[in-house]
Coordinates of C-alpha atoms and ligand atoms in Angstrom, one line a residue:
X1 CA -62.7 41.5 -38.7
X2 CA -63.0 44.1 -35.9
X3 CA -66.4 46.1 -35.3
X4 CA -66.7 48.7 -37.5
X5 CA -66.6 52.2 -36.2
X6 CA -70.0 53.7 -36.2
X7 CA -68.3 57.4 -37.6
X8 CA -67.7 55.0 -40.9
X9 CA -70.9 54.3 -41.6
X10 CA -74.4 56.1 -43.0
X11 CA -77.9 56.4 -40.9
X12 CA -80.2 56.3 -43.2
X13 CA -84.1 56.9 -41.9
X14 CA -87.4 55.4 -43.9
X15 CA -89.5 57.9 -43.6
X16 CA -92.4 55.6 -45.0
X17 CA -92.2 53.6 -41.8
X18 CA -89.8 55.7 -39.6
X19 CA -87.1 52.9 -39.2
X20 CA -83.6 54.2 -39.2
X21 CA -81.1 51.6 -40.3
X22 CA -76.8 51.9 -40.5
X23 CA -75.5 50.7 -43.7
X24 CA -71.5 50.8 -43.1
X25 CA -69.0 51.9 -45.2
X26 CA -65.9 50.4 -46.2
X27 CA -64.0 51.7 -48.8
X28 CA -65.9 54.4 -49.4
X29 CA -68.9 52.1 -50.2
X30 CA -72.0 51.2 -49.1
X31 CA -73.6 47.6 -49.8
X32 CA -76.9 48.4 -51.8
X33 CA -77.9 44.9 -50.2
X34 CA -78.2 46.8 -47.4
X35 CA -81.3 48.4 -48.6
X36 CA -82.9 45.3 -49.4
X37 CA -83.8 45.3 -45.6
X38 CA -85.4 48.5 -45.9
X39 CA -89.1 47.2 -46.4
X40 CA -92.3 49.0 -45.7
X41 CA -96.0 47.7 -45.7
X42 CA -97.3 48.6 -49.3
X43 CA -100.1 51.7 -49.2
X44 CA -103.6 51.4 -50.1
X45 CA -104.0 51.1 -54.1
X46 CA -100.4 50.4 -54.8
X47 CA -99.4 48.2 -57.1
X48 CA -98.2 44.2 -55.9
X49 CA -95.8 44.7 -58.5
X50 CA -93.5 47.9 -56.7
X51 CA -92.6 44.8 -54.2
X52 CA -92.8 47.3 -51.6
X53 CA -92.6 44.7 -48.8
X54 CA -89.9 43.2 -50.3
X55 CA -87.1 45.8 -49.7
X56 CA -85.8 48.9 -51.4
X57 CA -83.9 48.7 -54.5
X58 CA -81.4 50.7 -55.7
X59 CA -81.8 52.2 -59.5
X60 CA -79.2 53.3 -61.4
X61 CA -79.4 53.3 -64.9
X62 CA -76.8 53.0 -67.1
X63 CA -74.1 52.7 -63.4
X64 CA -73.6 56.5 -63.0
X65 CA -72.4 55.3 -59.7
X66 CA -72.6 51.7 -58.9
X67 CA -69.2 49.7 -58.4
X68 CA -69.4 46.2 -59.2
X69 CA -66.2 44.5 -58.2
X70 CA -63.7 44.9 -55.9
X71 CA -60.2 45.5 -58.3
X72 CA -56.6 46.1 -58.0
X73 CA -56.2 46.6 -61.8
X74 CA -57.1 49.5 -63.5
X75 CA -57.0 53.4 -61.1
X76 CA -58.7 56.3 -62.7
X77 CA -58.9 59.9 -61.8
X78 CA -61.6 61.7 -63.7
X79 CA -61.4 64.9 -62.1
X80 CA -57.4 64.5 -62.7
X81 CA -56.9 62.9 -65.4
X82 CA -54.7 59.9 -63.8
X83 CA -54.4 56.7 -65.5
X84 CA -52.5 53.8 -63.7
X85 CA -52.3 50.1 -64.0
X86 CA -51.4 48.4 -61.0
X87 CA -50.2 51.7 -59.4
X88 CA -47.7 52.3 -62.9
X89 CA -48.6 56.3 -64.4
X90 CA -49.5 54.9 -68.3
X91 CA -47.2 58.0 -68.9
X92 CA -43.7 55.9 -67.9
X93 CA -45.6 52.9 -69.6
X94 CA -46.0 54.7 -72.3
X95 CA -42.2 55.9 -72.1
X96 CA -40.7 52.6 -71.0
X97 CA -43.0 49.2 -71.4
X98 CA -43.2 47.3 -74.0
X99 CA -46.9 45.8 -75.1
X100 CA -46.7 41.9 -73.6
X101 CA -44.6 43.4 -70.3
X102 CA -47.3 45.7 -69.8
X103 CA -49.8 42.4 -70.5
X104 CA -48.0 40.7 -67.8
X105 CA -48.2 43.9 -64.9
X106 CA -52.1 44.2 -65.9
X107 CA -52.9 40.0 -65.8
X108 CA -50.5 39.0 -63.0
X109 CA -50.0 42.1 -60.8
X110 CA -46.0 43.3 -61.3
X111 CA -43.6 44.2 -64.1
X112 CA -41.6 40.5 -64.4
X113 CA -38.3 39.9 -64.2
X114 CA -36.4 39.5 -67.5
X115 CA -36.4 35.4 -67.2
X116 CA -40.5 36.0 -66.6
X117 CA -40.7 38.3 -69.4
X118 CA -38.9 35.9 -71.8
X119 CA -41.3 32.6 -70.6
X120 CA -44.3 35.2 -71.1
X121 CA -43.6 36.5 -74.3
X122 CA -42.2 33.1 -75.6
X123 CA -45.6 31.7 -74.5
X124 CA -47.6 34.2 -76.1
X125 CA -46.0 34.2 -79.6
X126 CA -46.1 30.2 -78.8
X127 CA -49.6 30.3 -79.0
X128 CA -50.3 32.4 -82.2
X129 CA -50.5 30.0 -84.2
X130 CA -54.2 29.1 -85.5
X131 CA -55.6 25.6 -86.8
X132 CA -55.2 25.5 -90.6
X133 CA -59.2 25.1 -90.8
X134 CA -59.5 28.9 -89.0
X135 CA -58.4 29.7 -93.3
X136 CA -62.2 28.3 -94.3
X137 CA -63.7 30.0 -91.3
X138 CA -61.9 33.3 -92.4
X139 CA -63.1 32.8 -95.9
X140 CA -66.7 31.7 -95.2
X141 CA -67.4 35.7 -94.5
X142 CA -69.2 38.0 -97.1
X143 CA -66.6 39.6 -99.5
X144 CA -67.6 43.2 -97.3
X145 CA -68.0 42.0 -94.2
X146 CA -66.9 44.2 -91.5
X147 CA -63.8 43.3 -89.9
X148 CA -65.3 43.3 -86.4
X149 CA -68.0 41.0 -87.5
X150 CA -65.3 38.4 -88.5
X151 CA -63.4 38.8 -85.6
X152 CA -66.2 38.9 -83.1
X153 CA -67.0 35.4 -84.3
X154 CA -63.8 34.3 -84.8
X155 CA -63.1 34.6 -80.9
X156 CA -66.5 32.6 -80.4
X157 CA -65.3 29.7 -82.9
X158 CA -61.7 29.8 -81.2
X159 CA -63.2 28.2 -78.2
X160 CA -64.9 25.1 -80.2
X161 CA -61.5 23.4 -80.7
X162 CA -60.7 24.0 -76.5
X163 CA -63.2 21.5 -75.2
X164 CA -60.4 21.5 -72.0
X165 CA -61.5 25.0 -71.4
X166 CA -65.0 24.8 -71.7
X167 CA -66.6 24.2 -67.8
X168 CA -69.8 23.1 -69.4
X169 CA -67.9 20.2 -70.4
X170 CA -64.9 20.1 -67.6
X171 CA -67.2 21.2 -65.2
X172 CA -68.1 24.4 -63.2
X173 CA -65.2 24.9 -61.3
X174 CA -63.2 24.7 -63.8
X175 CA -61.6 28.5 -63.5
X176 CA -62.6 29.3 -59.7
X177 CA -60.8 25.9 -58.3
X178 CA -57.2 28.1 -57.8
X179 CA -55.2 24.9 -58.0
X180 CA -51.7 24.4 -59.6
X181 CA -53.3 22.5 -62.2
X182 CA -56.6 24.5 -62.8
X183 CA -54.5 28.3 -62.7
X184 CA -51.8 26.2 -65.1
X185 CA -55.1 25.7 -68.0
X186 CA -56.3 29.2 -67.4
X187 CA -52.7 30.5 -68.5
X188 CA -53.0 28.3 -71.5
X189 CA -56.2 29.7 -72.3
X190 CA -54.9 33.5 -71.7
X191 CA -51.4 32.8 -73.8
X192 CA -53.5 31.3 -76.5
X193 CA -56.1 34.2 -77.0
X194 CA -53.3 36.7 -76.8
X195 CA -51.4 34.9 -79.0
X196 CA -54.4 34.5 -81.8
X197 CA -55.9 37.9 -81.1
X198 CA -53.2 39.5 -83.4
X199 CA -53.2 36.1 -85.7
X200 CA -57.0 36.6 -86.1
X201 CA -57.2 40.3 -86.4
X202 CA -55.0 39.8 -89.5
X203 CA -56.8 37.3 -91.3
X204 CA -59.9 39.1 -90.8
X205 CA -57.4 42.3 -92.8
X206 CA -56.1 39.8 -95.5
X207 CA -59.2 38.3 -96.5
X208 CA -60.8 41.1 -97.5
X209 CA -58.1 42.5 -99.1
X210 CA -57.8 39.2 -101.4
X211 CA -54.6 37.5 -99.9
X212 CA -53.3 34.5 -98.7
X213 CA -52.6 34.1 -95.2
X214 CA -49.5 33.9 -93.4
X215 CA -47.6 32.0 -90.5
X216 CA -46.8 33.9 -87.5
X217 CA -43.4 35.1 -87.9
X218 CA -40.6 34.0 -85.4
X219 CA -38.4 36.8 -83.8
X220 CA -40.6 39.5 -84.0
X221 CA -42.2 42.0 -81.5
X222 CA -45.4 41.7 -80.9
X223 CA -46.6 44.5 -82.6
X224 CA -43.9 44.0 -84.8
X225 CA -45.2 40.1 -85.8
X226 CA -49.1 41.9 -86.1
X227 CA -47.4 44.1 -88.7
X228 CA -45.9 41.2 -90.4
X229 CA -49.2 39.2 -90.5
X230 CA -51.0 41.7 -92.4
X231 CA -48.4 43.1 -94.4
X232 CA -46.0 40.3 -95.7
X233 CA -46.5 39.4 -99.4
X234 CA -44.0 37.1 -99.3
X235 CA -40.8 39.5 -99.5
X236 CA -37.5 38.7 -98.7
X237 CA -36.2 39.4 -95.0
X238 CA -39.6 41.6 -94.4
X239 CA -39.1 43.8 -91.0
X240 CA -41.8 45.8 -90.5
X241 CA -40.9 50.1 -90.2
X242 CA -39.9 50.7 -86.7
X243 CA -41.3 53.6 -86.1
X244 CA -44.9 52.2 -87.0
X245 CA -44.0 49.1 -85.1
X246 CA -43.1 51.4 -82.0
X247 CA -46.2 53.5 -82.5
X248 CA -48.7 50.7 -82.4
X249 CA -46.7 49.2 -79.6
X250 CA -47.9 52.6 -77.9
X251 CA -51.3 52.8 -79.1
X252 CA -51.4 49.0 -77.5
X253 CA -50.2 49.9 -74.5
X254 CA -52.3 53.1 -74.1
X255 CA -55.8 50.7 -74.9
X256 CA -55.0 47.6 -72.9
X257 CA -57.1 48.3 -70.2
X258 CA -59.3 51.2 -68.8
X259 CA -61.0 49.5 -65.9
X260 CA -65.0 48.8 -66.1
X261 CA -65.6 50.6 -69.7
X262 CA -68.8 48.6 -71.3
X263 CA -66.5 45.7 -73.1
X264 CA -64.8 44.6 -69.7
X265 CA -68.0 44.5 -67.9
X266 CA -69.7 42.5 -70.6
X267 CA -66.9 40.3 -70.4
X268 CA -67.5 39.9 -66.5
X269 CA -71.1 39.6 -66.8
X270 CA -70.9 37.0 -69.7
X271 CA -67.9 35.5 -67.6
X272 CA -70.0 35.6 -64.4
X273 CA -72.4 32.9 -65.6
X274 CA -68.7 30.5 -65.6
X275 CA -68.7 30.6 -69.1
X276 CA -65.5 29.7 -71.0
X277 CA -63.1 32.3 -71.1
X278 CA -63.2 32.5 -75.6
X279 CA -67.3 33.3 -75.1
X280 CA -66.4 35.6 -72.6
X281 CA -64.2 37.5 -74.8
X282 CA -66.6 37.1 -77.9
X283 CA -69.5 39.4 -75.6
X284 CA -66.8 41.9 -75.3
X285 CA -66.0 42.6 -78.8
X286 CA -69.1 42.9 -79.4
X287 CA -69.6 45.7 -76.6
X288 CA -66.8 47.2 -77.7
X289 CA -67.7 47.8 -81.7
X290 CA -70.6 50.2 -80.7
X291 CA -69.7 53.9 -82.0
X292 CA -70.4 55.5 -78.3
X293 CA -67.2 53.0 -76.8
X294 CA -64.6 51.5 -79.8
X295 CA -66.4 52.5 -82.7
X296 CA -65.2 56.3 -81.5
X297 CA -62.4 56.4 -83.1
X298 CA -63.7 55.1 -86.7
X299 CA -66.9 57.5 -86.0
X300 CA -64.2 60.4 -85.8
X301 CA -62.7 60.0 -89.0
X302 CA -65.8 59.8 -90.7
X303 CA -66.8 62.8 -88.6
X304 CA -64.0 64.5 -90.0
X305 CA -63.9 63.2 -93.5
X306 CA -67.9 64.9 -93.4
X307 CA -66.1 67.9 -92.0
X308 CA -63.5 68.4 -94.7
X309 CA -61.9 71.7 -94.1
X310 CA -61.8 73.8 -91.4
X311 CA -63.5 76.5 -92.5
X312 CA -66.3 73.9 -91.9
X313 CA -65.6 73.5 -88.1
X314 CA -67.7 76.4 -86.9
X315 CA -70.9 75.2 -88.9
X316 CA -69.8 71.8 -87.0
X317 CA -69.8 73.0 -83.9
X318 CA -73.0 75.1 -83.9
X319 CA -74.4 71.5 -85.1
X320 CA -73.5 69.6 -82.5
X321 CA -75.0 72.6 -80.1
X322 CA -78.4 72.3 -81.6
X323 CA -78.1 68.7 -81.0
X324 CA -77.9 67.9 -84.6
X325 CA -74.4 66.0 -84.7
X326 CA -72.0 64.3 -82.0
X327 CA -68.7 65.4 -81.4
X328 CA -67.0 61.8 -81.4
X329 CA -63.9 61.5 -79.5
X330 CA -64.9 63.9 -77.0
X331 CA -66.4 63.5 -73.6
X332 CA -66.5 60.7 -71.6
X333 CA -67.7 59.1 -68.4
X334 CA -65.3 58.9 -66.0
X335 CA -62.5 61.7 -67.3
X336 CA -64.3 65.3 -66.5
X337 CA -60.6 66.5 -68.2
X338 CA -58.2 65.4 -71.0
X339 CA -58.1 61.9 -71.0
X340 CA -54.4 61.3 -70.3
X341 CA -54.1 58.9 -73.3
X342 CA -55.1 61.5 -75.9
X343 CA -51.6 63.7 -75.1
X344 CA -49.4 60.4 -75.6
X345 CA -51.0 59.4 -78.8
X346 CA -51.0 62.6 -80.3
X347 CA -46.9 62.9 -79.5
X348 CA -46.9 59.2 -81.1
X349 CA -48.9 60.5 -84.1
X350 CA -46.2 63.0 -84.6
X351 CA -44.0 60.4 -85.0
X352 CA -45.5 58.9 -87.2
X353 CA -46.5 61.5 -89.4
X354 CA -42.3 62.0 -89.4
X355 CA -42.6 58.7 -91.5
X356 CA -45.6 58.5 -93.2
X357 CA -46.4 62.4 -94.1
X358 CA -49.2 64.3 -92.5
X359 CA -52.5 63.2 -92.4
X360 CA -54.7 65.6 -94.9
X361 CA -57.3 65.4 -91.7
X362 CA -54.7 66.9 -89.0
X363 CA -55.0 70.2 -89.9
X364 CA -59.4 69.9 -89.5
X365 CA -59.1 67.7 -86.6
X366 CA -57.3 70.8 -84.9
X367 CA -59.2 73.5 -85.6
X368 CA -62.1 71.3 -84.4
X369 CA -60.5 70.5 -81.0
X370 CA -59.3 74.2 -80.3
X371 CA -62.7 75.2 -81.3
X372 CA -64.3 72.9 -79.0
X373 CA -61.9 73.3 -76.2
X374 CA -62.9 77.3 -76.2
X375 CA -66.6 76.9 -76.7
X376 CA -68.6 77.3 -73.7
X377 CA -71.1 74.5 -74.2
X378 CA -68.4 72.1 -74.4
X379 CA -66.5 73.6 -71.3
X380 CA -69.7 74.3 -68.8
X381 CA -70.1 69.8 -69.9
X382 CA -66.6 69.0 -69.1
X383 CA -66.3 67.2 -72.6
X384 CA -62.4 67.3 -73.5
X385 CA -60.8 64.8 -76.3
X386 CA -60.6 61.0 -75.3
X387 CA -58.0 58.5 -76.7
X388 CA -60.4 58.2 -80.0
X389 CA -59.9 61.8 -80.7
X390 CA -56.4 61.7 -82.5
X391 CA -56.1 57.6 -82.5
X392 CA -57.7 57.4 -85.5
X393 CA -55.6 60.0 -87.7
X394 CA -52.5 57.9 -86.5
X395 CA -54.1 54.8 -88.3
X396 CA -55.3 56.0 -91.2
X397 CA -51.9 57.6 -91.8
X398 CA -50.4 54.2 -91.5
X399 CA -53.1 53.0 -94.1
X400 CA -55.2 51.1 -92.1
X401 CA -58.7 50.6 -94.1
X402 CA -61.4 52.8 -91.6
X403 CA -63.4 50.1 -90.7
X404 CA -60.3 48.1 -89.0
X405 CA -59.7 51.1 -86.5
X406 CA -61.8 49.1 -83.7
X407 CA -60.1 46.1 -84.6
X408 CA -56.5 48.0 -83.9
X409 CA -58.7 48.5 -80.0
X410 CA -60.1 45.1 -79.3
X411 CA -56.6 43.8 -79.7
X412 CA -54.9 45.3 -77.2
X413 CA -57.9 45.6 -74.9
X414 CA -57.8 41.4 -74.9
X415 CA -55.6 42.0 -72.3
X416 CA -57.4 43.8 -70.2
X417 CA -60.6 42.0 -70.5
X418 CA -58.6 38.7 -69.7
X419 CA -57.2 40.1 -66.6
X420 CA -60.2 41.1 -65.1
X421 CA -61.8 38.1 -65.7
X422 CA -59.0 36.2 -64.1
X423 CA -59.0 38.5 -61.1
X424 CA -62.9 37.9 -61.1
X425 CA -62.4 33.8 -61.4
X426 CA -60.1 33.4 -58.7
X427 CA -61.5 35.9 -56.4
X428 CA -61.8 35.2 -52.4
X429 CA -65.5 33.7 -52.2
X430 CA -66.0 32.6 -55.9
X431 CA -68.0 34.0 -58.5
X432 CA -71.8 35.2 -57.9
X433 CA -73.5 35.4 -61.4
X434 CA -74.3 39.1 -62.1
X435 CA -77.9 39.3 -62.1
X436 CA -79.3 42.9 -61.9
X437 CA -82.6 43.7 -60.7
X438 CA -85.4 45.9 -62.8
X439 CA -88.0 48.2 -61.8
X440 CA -91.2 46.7 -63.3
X441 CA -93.5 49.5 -64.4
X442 CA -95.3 46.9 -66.9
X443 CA -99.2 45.8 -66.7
X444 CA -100.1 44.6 -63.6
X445 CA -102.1 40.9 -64.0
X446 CA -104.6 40.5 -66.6
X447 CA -106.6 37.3 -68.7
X448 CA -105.7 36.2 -71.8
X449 CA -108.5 36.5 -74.4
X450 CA -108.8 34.4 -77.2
X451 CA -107.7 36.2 -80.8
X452 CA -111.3 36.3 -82.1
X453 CA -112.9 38.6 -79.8
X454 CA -109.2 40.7 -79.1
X455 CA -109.2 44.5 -80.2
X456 CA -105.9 45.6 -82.5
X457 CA -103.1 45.7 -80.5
X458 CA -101.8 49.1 -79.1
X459 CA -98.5 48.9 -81.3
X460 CA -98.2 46.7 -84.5
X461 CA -95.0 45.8 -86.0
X462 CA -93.9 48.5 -88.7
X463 CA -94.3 47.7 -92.1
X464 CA -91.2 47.2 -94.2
X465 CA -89.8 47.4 -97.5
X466 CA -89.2 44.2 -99.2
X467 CA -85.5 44.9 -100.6
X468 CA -85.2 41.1 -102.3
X469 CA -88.2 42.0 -104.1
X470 CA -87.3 43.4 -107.7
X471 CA -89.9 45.6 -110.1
X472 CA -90.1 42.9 -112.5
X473 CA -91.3 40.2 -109.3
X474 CA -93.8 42.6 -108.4
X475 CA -95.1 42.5 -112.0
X476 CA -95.1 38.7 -111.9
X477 CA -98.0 36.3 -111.3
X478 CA -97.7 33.4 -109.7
X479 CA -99.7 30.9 -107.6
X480 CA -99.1 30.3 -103.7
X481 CA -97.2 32.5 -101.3
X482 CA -94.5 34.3 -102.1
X483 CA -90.9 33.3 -100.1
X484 CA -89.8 36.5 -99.8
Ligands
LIG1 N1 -70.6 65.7 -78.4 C1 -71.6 66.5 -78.0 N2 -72.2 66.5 -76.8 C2 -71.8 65.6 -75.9 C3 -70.7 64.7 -76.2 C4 -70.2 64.8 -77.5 N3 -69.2 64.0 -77.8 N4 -70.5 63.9 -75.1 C5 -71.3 64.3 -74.2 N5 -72.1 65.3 -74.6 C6 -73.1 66.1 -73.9 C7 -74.4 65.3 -73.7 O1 -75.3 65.6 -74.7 C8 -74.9 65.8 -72.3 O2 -75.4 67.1 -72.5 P1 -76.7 67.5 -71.6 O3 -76.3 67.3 -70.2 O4 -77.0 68.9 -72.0 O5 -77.8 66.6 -72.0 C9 -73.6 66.0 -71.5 O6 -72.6 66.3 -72.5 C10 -73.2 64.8 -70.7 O7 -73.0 63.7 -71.6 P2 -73.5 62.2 -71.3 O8 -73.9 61.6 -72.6 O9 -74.6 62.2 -70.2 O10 -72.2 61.5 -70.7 P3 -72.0 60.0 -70.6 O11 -71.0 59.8 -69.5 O12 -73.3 59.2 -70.5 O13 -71.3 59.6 -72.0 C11 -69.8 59.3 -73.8 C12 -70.0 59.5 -72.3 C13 -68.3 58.9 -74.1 C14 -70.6 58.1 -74.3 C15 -70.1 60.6 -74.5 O14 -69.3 61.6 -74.1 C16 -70.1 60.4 -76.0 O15 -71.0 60.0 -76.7 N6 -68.9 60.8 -76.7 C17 -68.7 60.6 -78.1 C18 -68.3 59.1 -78.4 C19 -66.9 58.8 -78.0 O16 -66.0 59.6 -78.3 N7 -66.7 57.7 -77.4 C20 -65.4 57.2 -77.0 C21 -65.2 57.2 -75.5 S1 -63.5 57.0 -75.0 C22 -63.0 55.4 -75.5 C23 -63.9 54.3 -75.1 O17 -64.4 54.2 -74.1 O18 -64.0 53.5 -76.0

């Protein structure tokens, strides 16, 4: 590598010890190792525990602004509202892709051929398959348990009957070796948790809904074979309706990725530490179900459900000014306009409605959003609908149960977490495990004193209501301790 030209870099001067140091910049970056060198003697009275001497560190809660990986995945424009995957607009994939094409172009880099396609897709549907004791695992769950709980899990207990893919067993190179042989498992591993991720997300549907489970169909899209999985009681010649089929193949394409969101880099950070890939996967489902990421677009339906008319919206809205409610589906980190999904899947939900009749929600949902959109506390913040916004009307139109909306989002966005891992695992260098630093502002040293002669403690556990306990147990007598 050539010297680097002093214009691209950044003089930064410590004023604590008058030092002035160049930190270069390449690609628009700056290395905050680079401010580990930036030490100063600690002051008089500080505390040991500030590390002064040790280097600067660089906060930055929550990464407002701290890149993580180098990528050639995922290319977002905030300010623009551009969404491309591997340079593609996710308008023409939207238009022309199917789901598992667009799976390949975000795992392996380019749109395959036809022949690759085929292999791909043949592998995929290959792989859906699930062990015949995943039906007690399915069934083990609570009659009410959420759908995202099961799943969660099931990804988790997928990866006990891989011990090949499992580098505390194989060993820790097992996904950073980028040999034939080692790149040939991790395919395996990718076609099989694409292939079960729809398998899986439709046992976790049937079980609560009281039926038997179903093979995988043959000859089905992949959406299509999803539909089949959930739907299929045991009909003759079942195709799913092609319009829905289409749809979700849509609504798939538009969630497969969206670069570092909270899921994919819990997935890298779990993945960092060279776990095995179904683990990995596991952490990121788990990320994902939280209402402020893929529990949006079941939070909005609720939202509106508590809405119910909109003559209600402007009581909503001066709610959500005085900080008493959230608008979900709007805002979001990196789009400071329309997310570019939220126009595609509100075309797509016209479709559907063209099938299934229009949601009873549609007409609140848009009296909320122009509301919103003209109300100057939402402009002056830049918060504009995100893919949740109208995602969710297209589901429960197609009679998905509410609670399975961030189910229809971790499928898809399987894909998305895989291929970033992937990229991460076979990176130039290897993997470093993703170990942030804190700022302690914690006691500095003290003694321990023995329980006798300690005062009460600043902050006590709270005290809590006993649900098990019924009226009549509290009337009860009894000798000994109580379990409960
Ligand atoms: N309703 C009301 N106020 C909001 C909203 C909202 N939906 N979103 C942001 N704000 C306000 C926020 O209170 C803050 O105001 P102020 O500066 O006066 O304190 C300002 O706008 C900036 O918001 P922020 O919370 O600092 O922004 P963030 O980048 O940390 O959060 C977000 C992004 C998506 C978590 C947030 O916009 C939000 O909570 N939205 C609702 C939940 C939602 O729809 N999530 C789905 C996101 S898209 C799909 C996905 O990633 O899964």
């Amino acid at each position: 590598m050539g010297k680097q030209p002093e214009s691209e870099s950044l003089t930064v001067r410590d004023n604590r010890t008058g030092k002035t140091y160049n930190v270069p910049i390449v690609n628009n970056t700056v290395s905050a190792s680079a401010f580990k060198s930036m030490s100063a003697p600690k002051k008089e009275g500080e505390r040991d525990e500030n590390d002064t001497e040790k280097g600067l560190r660089v906060l930055d809660k929550g990464f407002m602004n701290t890149a993580v990986i180098q990528s050639e995945i995922t290319y977002i424009d905030g300010d623009a509202g551009v969404l491309r995957y591997r340079g593609y607009p996710i308008e023409q994939l939207a238009l022309h892709s199917s789901f598992l094409e667009t799976a390949y172009l975000l795992i392996y880099g380019s749109l395959p051929s036809k022949r690759q396609l085929h292999t791909f897709e043949t592998e995929v549907m290959h792989h859906s398959g699930a062990h015949s004791d995943a039906e007690d695992f399915f069934r083990s769950f609570r009659y009410d348990a959420h759908p995202m709980a099961i799943l969660t899990s099931a990804f988790s207990y997928l990866g006990s009957y891989y011990s090949e893919a499992n580098p505390s067993l194989q060993g820790q190179t097992l996904f950073t070796k980028r040999d034939p042989a080692s790149i040939s498992n991790m395919d395996k591993q990718i076609y099989r948790l694409i292939g079960k991720a729809t398998t899986f997300a439709a046992m976790a549907y049937r079980v609560r809904q009281g039926r038997d489970f179903v093979t995988p169909p043959t000859g089905f899209s992949y959406t299509g074979a999803f539909l089949y999985q959930m739907d299929h009681l045991g009909e003759e010649n079942y195709v799913p309706n092609p319009v829905l089929e289409k749809a979700l193949d849509i609504l798939f394409i538009l969630h497969a990725d969206h670069e570092l969101n909270a899921s994919c880099t819990t997935v890298l950070q779990t993945g960092s530490s060279l776990v095995d890939p179904y683990s990995a996967i596991a952490a990121g489902c788990a990320s994902l179900y939280g209402p402020l990421h893929g529990g949006a677009n079941e939070a909005v339906i609720r939202m509106l459900i508590s809405i119910g008319k909109p003559e209600n919206v402007p009581a909503f809205i001066e709610a959500v000014k005085r900080r008493e409610k959230v608008l979900s589906g709007f805002g979001h980190r990196v789009y400071k306009t329309s997310d570019p999904r939220s126009f595609i899947v509100r075309r797509t939900a016209d479709e559907v409605f063209k099938v299934t009749g229009k949601d009873e929600l549609l007409e609140t949902a848009m009296a909320l959003h122009d509301a919103a959109m003209k109300d100057e506390f939402f402009i002056k913040r830049k918060l504009a609908p995100n893919v949740d916004f109208w995602s969710g009307l297209i589901y429960r139109a197609m009679g998905f149960p509410l609670d399975f909306f961030p189910v229809l989002f971790v499928v898809p966005r399987v894909v998305g977490w895989i291929a970033h891992w992937r990229q991460m695992m076979l990176q130039e260098g290897g993997v470093k495990i993703w170990r942030p630093r804190q700022v302690y502002l914690g006691s500095g040293k003290r003694d321990y004193e023995p329980v006798d002669s300690r005062p009460d403690a600043q902050i006590a556990p709270s005290p809590v209501v006993h649900s098990g306990i019924t009226k009549r147990t509290n009337l009860a007598s009894f000798k000994g301790k109580s379990k409960l």
